[in-house]
Short mmCIF file of C-alpha atoms in Angstrom, two decimals:
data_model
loop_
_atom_site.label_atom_id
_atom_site.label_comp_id
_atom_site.label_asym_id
_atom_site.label_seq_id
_atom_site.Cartn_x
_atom_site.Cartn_y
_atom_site.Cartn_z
CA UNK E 1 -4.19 41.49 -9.33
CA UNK E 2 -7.04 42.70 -6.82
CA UNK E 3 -5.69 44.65 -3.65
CA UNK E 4 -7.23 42.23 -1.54
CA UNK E 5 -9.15 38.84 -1.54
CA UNK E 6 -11.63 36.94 -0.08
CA UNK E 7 -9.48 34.40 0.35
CA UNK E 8 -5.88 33.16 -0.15
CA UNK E 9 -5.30 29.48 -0.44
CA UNK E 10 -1.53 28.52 0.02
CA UNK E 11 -0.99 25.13 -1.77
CA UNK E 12 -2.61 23.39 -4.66
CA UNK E 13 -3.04 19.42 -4.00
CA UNK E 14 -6.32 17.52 -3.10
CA UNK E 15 -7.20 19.73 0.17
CA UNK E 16 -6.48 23.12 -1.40
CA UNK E 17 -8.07 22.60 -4.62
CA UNK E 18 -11.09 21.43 -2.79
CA UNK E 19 -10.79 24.94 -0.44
CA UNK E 20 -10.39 27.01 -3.51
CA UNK E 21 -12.80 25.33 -5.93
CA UNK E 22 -15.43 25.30 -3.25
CA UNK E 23 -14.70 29.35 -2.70
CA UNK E 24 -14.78 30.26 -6.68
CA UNK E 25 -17.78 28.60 -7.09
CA UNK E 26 -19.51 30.31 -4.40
CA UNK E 27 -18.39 33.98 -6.48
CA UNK E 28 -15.59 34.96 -3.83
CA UNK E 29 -12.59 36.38 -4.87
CA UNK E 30 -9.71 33.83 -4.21
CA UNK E 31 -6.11 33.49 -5.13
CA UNK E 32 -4.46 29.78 -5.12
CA UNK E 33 -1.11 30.13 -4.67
CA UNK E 34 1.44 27.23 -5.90
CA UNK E 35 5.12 26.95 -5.54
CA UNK E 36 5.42 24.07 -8.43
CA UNK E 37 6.07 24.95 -12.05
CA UNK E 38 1.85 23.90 -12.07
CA UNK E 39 -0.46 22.00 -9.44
CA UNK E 40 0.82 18.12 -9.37
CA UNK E 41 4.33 18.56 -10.99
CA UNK E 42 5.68 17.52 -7.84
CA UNK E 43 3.68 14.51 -8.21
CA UNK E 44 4.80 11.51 -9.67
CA UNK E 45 3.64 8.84 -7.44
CA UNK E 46 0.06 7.23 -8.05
CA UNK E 47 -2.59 7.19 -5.25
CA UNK E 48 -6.34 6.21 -4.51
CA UNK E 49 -8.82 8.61 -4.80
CA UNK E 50 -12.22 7.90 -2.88
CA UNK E 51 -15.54 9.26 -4.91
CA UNK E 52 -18.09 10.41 -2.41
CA UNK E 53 -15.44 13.37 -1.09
CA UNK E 54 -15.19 14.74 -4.53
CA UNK E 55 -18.23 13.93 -5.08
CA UNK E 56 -19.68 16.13 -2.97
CA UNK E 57 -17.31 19.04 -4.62
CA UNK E 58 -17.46 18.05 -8.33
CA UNK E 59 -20.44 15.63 -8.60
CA UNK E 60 -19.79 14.81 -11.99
CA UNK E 61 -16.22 14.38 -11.96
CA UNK E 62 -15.93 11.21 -13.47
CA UNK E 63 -16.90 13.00 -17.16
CA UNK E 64 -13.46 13.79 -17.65
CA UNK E 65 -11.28 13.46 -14.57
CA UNK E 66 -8.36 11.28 -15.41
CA UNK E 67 -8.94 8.39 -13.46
CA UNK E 68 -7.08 4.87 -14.15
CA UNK E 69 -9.12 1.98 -12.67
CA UNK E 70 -12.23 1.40 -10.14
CA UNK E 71 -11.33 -1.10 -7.67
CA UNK E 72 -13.31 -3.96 -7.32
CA UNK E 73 -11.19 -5.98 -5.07
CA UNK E 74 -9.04 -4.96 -1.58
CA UNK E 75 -6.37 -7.56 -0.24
CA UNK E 76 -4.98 -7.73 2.78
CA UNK E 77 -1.69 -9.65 3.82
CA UNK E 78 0.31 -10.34 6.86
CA UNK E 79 3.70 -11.42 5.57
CA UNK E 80 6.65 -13.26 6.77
CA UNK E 81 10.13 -13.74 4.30
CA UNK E 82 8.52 -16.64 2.07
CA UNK E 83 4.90 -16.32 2.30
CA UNK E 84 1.73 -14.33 3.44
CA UNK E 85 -1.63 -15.25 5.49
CA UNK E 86 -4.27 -13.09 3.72
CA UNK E 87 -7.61 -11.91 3.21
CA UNK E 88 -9.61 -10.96 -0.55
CA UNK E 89 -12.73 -8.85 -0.45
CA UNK E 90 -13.83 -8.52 -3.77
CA UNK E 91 -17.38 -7.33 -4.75
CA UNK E 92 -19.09 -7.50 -8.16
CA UNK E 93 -21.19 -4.53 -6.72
CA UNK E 94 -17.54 -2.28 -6.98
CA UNK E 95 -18.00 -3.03 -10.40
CA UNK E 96 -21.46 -1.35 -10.96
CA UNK E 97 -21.17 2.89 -11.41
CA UNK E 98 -20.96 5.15 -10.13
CA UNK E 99 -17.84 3.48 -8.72
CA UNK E 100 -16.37 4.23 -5.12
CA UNK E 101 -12.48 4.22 -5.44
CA UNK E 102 -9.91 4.45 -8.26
CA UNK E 103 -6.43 4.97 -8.52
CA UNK E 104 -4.80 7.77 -10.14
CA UNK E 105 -1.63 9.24 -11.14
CA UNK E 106 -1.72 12.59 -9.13
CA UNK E 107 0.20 14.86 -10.82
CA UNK E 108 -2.39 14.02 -13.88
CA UNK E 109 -5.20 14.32 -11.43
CA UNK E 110 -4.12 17.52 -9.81
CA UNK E 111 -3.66 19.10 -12.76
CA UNK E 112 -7.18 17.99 -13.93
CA UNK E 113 -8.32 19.26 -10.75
CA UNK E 114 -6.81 22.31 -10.95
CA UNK E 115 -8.04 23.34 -14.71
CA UNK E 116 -11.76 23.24 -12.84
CA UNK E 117 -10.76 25.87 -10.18
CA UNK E 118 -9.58 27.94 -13.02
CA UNK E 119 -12.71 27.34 -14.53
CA UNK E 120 -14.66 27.86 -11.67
CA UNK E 121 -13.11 31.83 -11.41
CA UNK E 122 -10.12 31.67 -8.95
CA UNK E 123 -6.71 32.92 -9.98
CA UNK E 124 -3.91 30.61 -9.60
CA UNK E 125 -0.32 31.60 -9.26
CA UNK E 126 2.51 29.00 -10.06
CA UNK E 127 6.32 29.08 -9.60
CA UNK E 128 5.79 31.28 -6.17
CA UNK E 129 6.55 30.58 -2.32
CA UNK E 130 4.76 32.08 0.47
CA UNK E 131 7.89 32.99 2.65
CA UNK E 132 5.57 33.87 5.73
CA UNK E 133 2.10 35.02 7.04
CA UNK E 134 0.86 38.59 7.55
CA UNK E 135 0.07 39.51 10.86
CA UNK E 136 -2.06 42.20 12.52
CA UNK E 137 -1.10 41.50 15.70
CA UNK E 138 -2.70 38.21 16.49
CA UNK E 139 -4.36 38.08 13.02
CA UNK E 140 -3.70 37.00 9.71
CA UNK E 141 -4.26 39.63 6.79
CA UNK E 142 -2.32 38.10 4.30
CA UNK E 143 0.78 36.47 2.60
CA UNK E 144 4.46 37.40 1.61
CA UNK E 145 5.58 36.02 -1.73
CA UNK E 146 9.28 35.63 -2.85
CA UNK E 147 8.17 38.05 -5.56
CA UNK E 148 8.64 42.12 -5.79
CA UNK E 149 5.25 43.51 -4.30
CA UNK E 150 4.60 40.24 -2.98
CA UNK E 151 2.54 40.91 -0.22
CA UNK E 152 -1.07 40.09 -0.61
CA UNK E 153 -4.10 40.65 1.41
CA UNK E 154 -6.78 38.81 2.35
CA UNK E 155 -9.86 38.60 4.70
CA UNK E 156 -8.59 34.71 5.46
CA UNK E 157 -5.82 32.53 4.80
CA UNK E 158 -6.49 28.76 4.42
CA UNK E 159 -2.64 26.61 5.02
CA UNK E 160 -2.68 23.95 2.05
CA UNK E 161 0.83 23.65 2.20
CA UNK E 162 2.09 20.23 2.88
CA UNK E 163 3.04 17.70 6.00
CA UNK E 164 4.78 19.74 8.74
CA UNK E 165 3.55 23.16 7.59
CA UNK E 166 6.52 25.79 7.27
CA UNK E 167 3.65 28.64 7.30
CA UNK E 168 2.12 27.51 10.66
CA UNK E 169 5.44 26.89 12.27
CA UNK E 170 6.97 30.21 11.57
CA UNK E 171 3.48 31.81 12.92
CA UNK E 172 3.89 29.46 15.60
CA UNK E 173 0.70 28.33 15.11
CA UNK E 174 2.19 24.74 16.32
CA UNK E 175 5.57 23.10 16.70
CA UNK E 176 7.82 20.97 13.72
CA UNK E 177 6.05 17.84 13.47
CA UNK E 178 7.65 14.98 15.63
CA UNK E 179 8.85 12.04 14.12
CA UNK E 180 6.80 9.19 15.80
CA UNK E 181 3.93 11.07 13.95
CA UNK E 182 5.02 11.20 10.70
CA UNK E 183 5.75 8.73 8.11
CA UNK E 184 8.16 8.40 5.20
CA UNK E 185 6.86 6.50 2.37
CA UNK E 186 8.56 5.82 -0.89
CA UNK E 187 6.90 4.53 -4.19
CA UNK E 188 7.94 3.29 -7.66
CA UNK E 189 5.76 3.65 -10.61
CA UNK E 190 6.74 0.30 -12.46
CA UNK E 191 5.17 0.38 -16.46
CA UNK E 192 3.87 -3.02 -18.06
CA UNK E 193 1.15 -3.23 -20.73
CA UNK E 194 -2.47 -3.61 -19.82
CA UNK E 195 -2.84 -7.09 -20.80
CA UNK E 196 -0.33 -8.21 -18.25
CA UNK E 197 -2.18 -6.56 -15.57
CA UNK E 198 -5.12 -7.69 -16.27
CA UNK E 199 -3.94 -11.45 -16.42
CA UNK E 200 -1.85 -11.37 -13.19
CA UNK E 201 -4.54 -9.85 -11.33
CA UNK E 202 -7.75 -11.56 -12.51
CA UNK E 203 -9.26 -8.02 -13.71
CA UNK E 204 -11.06 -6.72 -16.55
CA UNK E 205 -10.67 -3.85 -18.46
CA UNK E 206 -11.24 -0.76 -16.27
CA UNK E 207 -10.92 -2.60 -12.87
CA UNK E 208 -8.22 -2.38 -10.23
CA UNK E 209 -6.78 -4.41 -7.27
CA UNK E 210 -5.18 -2.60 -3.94
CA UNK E 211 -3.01 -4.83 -2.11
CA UNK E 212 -2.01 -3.75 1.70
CA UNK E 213 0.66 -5.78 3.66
CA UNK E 214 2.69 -5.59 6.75
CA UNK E 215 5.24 -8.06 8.57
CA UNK E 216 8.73 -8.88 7.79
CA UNK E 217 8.77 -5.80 4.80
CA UNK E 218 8.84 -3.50 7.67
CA UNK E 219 11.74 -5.60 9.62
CA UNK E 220 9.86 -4.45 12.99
CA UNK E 221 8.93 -1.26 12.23
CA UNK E 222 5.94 0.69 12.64
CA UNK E 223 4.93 0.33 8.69
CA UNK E 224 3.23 -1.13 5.39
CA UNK E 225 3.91 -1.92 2.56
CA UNK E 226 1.30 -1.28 -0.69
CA UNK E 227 0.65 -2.27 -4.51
CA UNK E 228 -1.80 -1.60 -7.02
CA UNK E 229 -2.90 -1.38 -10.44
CA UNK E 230 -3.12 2.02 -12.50
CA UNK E 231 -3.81 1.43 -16.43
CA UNK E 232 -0.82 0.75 -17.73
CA UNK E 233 1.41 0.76 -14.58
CA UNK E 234 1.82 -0.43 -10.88
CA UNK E 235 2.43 1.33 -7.88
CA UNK E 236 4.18 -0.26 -5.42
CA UNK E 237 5.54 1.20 -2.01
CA UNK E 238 6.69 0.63 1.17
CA UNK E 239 6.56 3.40 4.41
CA UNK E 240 7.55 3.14 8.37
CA UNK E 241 7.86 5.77 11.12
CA UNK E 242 10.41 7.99 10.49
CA UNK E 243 11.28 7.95 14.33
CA UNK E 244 11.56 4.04 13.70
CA UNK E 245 14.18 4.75 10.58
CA UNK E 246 15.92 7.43 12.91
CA UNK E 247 16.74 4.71 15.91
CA UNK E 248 16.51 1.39 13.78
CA UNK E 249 19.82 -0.73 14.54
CA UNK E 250 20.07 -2.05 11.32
CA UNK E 251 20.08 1.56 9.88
CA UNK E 252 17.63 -0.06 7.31
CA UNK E 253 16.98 2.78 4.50
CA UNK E 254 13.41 3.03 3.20
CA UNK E 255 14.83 2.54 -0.37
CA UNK E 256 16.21 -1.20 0.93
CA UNK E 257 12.88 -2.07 2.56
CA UNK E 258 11.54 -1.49 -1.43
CA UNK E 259 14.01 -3.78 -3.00
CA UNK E 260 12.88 -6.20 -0.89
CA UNK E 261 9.51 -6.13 -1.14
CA UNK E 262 9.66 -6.65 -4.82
CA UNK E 263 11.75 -8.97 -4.22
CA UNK E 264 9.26 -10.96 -1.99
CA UNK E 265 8.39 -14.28 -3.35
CA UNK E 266 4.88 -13.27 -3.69
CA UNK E 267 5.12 -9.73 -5.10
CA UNK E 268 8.02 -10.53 -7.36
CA UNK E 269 5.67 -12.80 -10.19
CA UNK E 270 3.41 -9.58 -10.19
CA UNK E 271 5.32 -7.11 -11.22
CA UNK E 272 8.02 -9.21 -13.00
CA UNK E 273 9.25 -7.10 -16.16
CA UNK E 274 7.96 -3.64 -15.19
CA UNK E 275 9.87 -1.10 -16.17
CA UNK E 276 10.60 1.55 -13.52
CA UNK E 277 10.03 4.59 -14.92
CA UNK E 278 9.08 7.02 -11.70
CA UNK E 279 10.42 7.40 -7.98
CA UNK E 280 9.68 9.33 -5.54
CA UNK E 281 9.26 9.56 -1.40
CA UNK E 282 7.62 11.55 0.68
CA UNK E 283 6.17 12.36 3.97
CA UNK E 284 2.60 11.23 5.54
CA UNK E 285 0.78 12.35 8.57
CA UNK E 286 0.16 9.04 10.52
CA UNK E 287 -0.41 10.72 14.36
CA UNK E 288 -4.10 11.12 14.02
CA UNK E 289 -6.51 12.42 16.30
CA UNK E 290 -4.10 13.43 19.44
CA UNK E 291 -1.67 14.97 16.76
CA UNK E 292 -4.40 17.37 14.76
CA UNK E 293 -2.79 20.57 15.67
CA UNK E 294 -5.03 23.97 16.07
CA UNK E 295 -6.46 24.23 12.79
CA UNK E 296 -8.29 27.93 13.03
CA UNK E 297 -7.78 31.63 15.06
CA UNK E 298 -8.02 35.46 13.41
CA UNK E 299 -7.91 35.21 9.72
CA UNK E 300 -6.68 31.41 9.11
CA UNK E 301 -7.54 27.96 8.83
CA UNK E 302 -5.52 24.02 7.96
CA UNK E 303 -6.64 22.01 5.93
CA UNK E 304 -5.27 18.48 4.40
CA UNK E 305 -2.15 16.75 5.69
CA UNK E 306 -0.69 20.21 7.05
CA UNK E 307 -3.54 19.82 9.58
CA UNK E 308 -2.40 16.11 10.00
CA UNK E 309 -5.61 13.99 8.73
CA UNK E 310 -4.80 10.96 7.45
CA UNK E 311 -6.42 7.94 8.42
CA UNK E 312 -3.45 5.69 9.01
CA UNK E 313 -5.59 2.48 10.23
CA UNK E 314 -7.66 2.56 7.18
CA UNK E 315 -4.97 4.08 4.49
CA UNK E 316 -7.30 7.16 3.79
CA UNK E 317 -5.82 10.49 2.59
CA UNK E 318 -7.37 11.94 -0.10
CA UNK E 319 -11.06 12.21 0.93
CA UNK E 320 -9.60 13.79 4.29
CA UNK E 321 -7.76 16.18 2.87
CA UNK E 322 -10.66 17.48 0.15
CA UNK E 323 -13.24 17.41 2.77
CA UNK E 324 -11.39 19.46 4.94
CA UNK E 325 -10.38 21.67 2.12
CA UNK E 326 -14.48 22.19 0.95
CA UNK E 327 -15.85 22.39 4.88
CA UNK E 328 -12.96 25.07 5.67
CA UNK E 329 -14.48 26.60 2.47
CA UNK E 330 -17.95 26.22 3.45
CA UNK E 331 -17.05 28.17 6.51
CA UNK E 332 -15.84 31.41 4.45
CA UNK E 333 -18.92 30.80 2.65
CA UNK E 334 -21.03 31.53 5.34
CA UNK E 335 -19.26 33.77 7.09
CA UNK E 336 -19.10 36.10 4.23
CA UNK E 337 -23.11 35.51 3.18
CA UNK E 338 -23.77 36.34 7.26
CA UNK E 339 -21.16 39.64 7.03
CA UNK E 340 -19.27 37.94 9.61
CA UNK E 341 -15.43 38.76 10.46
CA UNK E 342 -13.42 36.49 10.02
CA UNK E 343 -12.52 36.13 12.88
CA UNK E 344 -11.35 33.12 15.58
CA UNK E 345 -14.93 32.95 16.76
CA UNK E 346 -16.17 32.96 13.55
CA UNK E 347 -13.92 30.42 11.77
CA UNK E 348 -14.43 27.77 14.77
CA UNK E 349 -17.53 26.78 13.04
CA UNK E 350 -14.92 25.15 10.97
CA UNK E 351 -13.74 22.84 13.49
CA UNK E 352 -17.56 22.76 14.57
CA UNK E 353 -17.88 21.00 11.04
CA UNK E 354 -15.13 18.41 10.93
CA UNK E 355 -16.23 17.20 14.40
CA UNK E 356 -19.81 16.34 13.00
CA UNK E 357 -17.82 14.42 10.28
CA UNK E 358 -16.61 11.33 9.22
CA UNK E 359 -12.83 13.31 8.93
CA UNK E 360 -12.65 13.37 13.39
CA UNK E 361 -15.55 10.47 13.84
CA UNK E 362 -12.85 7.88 12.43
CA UNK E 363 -9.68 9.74 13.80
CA UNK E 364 -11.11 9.69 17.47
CA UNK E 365 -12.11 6.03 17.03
CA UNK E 366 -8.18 4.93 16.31
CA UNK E 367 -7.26 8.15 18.57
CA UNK E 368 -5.17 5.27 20.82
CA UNK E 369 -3.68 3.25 18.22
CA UNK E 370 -0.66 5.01 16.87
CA UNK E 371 0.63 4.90 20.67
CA UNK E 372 -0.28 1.18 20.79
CA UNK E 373 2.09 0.26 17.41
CA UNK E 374 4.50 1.91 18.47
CA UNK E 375 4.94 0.70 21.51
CA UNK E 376 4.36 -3.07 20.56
CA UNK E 377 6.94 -3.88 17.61
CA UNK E 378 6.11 -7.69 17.69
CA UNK E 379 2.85 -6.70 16.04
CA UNK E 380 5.06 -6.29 12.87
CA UNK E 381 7.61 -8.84 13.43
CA UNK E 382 6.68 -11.30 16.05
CA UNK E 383 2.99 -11.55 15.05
CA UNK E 384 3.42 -12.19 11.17
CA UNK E 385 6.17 -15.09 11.59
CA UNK E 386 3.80 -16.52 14.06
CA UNK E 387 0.47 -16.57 11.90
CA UNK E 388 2.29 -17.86 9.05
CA UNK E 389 4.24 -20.48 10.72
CA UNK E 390 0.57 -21.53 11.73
CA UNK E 391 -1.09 -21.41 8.33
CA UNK E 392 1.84 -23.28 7.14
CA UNK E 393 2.15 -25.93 9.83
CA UNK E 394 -1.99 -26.95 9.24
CA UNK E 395 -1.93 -27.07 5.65
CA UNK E 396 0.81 -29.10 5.12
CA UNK E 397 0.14 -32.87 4.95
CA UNK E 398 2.40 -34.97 6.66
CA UNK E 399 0.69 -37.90 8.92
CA UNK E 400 0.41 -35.56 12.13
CA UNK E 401 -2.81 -35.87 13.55
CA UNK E 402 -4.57 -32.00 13.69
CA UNK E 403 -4.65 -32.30 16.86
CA UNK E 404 -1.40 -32.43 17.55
CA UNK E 405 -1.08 -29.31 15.45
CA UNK E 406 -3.06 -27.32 17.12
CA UNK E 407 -0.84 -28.16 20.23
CA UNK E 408 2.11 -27.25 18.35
CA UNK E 409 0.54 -23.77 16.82
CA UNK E 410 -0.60 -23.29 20.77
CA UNK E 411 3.12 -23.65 22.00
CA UNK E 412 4.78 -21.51 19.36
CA UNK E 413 2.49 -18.47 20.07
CA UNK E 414 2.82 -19.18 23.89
CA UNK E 415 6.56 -19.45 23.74
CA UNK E 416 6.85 -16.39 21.78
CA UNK E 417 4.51 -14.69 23.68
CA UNK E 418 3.20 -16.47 26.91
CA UNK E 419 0.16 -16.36 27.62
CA UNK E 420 -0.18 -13.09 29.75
CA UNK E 421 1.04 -11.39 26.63
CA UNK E 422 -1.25 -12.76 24.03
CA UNK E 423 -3.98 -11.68 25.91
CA UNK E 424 -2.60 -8.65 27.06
CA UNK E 425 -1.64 -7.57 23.03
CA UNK E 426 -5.61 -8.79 22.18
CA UNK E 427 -6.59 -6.77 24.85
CA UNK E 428 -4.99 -3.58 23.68
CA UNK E 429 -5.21 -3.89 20.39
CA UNK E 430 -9.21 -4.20 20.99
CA UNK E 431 -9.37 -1.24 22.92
CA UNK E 432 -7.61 0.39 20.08
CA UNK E 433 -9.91 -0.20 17.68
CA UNK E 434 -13.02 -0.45 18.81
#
């Protein structure tokens, strides 16, 4: 092992494969450092991977990554106990290549992933923990490993390592993560053949459905719910607040809140007869853009969901998490070509670059919404009962005059709501989102 590195990149999912890729390719010196048995063995749960961020890191990924289906159609559904108002979009141009989203089972794709950093130069380490950061004073030199000799050096240190970020809390680079800004999510990999899959869901071959949903699954709590279609399999998930789990009366566990989804009358006829083969849960990001913690100073840099970017409005993870991971990259890059130090001056071009991006564009658009939610619960229980209540009440046929429906629709939502509170949610939820 080299004395020192260019580089030391703690974690191996999306965001630090990106960083580390991104750095060997370039010809630096960098050491990937992994505390699973190999990248994505922690991994069991299926996810969405967007193109154009790894795209821009691996353009021709799609020669050999291990990708499951290109989706060609995104459903949206506002549900109640015994049915669901919602909305298709489904494009024959998703269908055309190169496509723009597919699921994946990650700890196939992050192994994939990893095999081209190896390729690409860097040294990977597996079956290791970084206990802590090296410090010059105020800087970052290195890492400590739970190994003999396991200090290593490095000119910078780019955090990779997970949701609440043990590294940058014992550096006190920022405080634990509170719970009204993190969610936990929990997901079943349910196995059927690819024939039944492709009948349920109206798809061909290599195409794929995402289905998003929130209402009564959530039993008023910040949350969604989510299903969709790998090859051979279906993912299917539910995830809330964990501050809402932690004061939630009904002491509701996020493994209940699964059962019954699939036990919905419109999820159950989809993934009737899969066999449940995978579990897992885990933790999510969700405070956005007035949660991002300091992500740079002397000698390090966060990248991924330890920096907290996820787009919770839109469901977007991955394609934060490797574009922060290749512009915090980028960033060494051209420090190093410009004989820079890597210093907290120096590395702020990094936060320079996510500003002028998508990655804090979209974050600072919903910057207001995660207070919003969480401070109006009827959005996920009041709201969904109401809307489907409606849809029901105008398409049945019955001898009412419409009318007289409309009146009745009017007066439900009024006496649920009244009227200053209608406009008053419309209102916020505008300003929110706009």
């Amino acid at each position: 092992m080299p004395e020192k590195f260019d580089a030391i990149v703690v974690g191996a999912g999306p965001s630090g494969n990106a960083a580390t890729y991104t750095l060997a390719k370039a010809g630096l010196k960098v050491l990937q450092i992994e505390r699973g048995e190999y990248p994505g063995s922690k991994n069991v749960q299926g996810a969405i991977l967007y193109s154009d961020a790894l795209e821009k890191i691996i353009p021709d990924f799609r020669d050999d990554a291990p990708l499951e289906r290109h989706i060609i159609e995104q459903r949206m559904w506002l549900l109640d106990d015994k049915s669901f108002v919602g909305t298709h979009f489904r494009s024959e141009d998703y269908n055309k290549p190169p496509y723009n989203r597919y699921t994946i089972i990650r700890a196939q794709f992050d192994k994939w992933f990893s095999s081209k950093v190896r390729e690409a130069g860097a040294l990977l380490i597996c079956e290791t923990t970084v206990e802590q950061l090296l410090m010059d004073g105020d800087r970052v030199v290195g890492v400590r490993c739970d190994r003999i000799g396991g200090d290593v050096f490095a000119d910078v240190v780019i955090l990779a390592d997970g949701v609440n970020s043990t590294l940058a809390r014992k550096a006190g680079f920022h405080p634990e993560i509170q719970a009204k800004n993190v969610a936990l999510a929990v997901k079943e990999i349910l196995f059927m053949p690819e024939e039944v899959i492709q009948a349920r869901f109206n798809i061909g071959e290599e195409e794929g459905v995402v289905i998003e949903m929130m209402g009564s699954v959530t039993e008023g709590m910040v949350g969604t719910g989510f299903l969709y279609t790998n090859k051979d399999s279906l993912t299917i998930g539910v995830g809330c607040m964990l501050s809402d789990f932690k004061t939630n009366p009904n002491r509701t566990t996020p493994y209940a809140l699964l059962e019954k989804l699939k036990k919905h009358p419109s999820i159950a006829p989809l993934i009737e007869g899969g066999e449940m083969k995978e579990y897992c849960a885990h933790l999510i990001p969700e405070g956005g853009f007035h949660a991002v913690p300091k992500i740079f100073g002397h000698g390090w840099m966060i990248v991924g969901d330890s920096g907290g970017f996820v787009n919770a409005a839109h469901r977007e993870g991955s394609n934060l998490a490797m574009t922060t991971g290749r512009l915090a990259a980028e960033t060494v890059i051209h420090a190093k070509a410009a004989g820079k130090d890597m210093d907290a001056k120096t590395l702020s071009a990094y936060k320079a670059a996510l500003d002028d991006s998508f990655v804090m564009k979209d974050l600072k658009k919903y910057r207001d919404l995660p207070e919003v939610l969480h401070n109006s619960p009827h959005f996920f229980s009041t709201y969904p009962g109401l809307v489907n209540r409606a849809a029901q009440t105008m398409f049945t046929v019955d001898g009412v005059d419409k009318k007289t429906k409309e009146r009745e629709v009017l007066g439900s939502f009024k006496a649920a709501r009244k009227l200053t509170g209608l406009v008053g949610d419309a209102v916020k939820l505008w300003r929110a989102v706009r």
